[in-house]
Coordinates of C-alpha atoms in Angstrom, one line a residue:
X22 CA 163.5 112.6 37.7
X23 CA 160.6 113.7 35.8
X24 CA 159.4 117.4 36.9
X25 CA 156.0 118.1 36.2
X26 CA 154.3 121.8 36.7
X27 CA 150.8 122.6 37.6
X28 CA 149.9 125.8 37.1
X29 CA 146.9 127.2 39.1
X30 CA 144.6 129.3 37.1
X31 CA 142.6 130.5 40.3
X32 CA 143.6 133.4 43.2
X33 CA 140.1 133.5 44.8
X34 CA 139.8 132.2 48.7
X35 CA 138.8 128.3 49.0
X36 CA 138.2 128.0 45.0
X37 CA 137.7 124.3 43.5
X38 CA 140.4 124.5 41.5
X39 CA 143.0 124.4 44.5
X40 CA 141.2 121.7 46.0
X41 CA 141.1 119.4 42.7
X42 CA 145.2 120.3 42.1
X43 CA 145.3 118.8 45.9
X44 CA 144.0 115.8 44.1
X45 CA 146.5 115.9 41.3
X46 CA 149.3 116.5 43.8
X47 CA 148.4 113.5 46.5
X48 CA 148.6 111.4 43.6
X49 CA 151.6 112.6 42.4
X50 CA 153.2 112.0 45.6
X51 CA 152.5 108.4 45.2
X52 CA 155.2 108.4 42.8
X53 CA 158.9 108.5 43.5
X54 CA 160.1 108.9 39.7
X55 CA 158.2 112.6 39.7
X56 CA 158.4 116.3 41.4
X57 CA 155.9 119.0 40.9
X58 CA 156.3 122.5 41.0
X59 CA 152.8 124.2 41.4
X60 CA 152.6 127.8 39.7
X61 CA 150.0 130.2 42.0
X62 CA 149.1 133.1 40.6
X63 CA 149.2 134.5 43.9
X64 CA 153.1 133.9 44.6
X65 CA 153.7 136.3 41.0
X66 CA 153.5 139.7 40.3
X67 CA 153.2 139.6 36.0
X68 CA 152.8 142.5 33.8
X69 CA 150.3 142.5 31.5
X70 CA 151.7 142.5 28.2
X71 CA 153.8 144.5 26.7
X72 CA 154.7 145.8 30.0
X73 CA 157.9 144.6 31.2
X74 CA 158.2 141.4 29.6
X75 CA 161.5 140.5 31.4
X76 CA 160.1 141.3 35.1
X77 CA 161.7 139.0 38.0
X78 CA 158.8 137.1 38.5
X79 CA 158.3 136.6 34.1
X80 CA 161.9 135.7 34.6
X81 CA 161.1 133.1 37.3
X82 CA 158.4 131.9 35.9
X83 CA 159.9 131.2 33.0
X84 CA 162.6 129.2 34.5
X85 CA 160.3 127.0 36.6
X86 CA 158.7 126.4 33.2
X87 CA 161.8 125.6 30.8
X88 CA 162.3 123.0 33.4
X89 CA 159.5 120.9 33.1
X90 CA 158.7 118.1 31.5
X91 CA 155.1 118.3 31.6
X92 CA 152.9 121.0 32.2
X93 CA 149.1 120.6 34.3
X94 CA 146.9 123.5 33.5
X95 CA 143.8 123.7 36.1
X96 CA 141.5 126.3 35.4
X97 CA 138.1 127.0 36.4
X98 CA 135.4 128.3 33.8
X99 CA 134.7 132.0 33.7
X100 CA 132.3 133.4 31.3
X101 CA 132.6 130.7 28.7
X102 CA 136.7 130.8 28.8
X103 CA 139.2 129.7 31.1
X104 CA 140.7 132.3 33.5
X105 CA 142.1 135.6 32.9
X106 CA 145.2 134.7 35.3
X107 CA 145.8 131.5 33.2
X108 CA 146.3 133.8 30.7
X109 CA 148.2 136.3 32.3
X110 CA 150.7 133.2 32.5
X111 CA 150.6 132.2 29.5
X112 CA 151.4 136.1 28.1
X113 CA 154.3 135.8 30.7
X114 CA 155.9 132.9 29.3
X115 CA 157.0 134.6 25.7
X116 CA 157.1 133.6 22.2
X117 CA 158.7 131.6 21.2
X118 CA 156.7 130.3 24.8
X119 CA 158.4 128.0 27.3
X120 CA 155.0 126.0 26.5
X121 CA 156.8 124.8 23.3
X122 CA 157.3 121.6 22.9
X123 CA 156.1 120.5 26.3
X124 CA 153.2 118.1 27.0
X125 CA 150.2 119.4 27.8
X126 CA 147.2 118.0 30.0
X127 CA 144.2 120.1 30.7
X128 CA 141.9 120.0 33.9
X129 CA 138.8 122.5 34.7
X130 CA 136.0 123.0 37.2
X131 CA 132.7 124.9 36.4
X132 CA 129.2 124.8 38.5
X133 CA 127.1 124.5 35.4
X134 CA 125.8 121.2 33.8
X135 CA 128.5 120.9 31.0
X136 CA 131.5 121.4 33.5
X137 CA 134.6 123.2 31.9
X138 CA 134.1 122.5 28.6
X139 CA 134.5 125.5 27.3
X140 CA 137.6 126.7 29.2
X141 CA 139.3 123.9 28.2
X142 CA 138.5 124.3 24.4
X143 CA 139.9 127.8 24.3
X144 CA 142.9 126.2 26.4
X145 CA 143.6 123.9 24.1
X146 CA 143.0 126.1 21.8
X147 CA 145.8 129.0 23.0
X148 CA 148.4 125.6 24.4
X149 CA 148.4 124.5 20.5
X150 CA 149.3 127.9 18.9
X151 CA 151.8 129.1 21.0
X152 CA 153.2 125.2 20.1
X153 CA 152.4 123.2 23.6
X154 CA 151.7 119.1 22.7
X155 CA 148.3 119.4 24.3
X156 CA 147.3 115.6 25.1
X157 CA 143.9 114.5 24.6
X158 CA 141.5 113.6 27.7
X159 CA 141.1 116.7 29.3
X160 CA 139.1 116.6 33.0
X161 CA 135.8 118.6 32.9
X162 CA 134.5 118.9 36.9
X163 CA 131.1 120.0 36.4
X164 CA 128.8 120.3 39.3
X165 CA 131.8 121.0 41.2
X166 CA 130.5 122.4 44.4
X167 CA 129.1 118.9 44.9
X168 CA 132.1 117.2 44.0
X169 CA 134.2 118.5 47.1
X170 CA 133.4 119.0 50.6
X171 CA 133.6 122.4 53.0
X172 CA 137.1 121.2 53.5
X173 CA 138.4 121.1 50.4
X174 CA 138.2 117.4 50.0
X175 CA 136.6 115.2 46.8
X176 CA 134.0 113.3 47.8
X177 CA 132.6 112.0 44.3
X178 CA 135.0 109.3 43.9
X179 CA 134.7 109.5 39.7
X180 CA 135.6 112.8 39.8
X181 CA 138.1 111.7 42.1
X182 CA 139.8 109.4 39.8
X183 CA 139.4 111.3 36.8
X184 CA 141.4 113.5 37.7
X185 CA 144.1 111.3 39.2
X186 CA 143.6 109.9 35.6
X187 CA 145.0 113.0 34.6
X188 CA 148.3 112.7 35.8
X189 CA 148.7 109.2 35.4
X190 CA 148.1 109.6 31.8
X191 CA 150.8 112.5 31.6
X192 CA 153.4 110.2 32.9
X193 CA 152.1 107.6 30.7
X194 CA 152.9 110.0 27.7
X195 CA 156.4 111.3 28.9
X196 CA 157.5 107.6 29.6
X197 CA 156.3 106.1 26.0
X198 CA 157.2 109.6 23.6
X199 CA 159.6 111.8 26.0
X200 CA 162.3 110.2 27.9
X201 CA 162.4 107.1 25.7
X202 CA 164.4 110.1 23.4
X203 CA 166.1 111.9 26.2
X204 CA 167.1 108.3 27.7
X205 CA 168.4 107.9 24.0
X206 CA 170.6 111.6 23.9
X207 CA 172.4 111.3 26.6
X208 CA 173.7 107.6 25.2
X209 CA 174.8 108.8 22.3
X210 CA 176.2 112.1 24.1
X211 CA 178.4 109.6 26.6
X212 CA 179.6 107.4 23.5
X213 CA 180.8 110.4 21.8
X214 CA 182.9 111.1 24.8
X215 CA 184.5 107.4 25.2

């Protein structure tokens, strides 16, 4: 079963970003080939860096990550960058990171005009060096106060299925480049033990 990880760049009460992983996660419960494991910030206690790398929860973290076999980053837009508790996590997650080698898709939410752009730049950005497979398409919500109602649900149904979009594309990517090859190891693993 494919595992994929969202990882929640937001901690503040009733933020956008929650409510457009709720998206992500409805549609991922349409399918029966995939789990998620959502990452929120709020359930961790990380060190800054260079301050106890090898915490419990860095240590957890890093499990839940090493086990995935795609990644969702959500992030809203702060000051022209994605979220200082996205990066928090991504500090957490060492280097060599547990980012490496995994696919990547990339979703943000900003009020302004241009959405998330920017976040999602420097996302990319960060997700590439530390040697992530950052997929193209990444989700910009902009306007995103009119994109979700008071309770949390998407009422713009673009937006809606953009970011569904997201997800479906991920699987689309692990199915065609990633378990094609894992499919293919453990073959040739069980021939070589006949």
């Amino acid at each position: 079963m494919k595992n994929i990880v969202i990882i929640k760049g937001s901690v503040r009460p009733n933020n956008y970003t929650s409510m457009a992983v709720e998206v992500l996660i409805n549609e991922i419960n349409k399918n029966h080939t995939v789990s998620y494991q959502l990452i929120d910030p709020k359930d961790f206690k990380l060190p800054f860096p260079g301050l106890g790398e090898h915490s419990v929860d860095a240590v957890r973290l890093n499990a839940i990550v090493k086990t995935a076999t795609g990644i969702i980053f959500a992030t809203p837009e702060y000051h022209g960058s994605f979220s200082s508790v996205t990066k928090l996590i991504i500090e957490n997650l060492g280097f060599p990171s547990a980012l490496a080698g995994k696919p990547i898709a990339l979703l943000g939410v900003a009020a302004g005009d241009i959405g998330a752009v920017k976040s999602l730049e420097s996302l990319r950005s960060v997700c590439s060096h530390v040697g992530g497979i950052v997929l193209p398409g990444p989700v910009s919500v902009a306007h995103v106060h009119e994109a979700f109602d008071d309770e949390g649900h998407c009422i713009d149904k673009k937006v809606d299925k953009r970011i569904r979009s997201l997800f479906l594309n991920l699987i689309d990517y692990i199915d065609t480049f990633i378990c094609p090859n894992i499919n293919l190891e453990d073959l040739v693993r069980n021939e070589d033990l006949n």
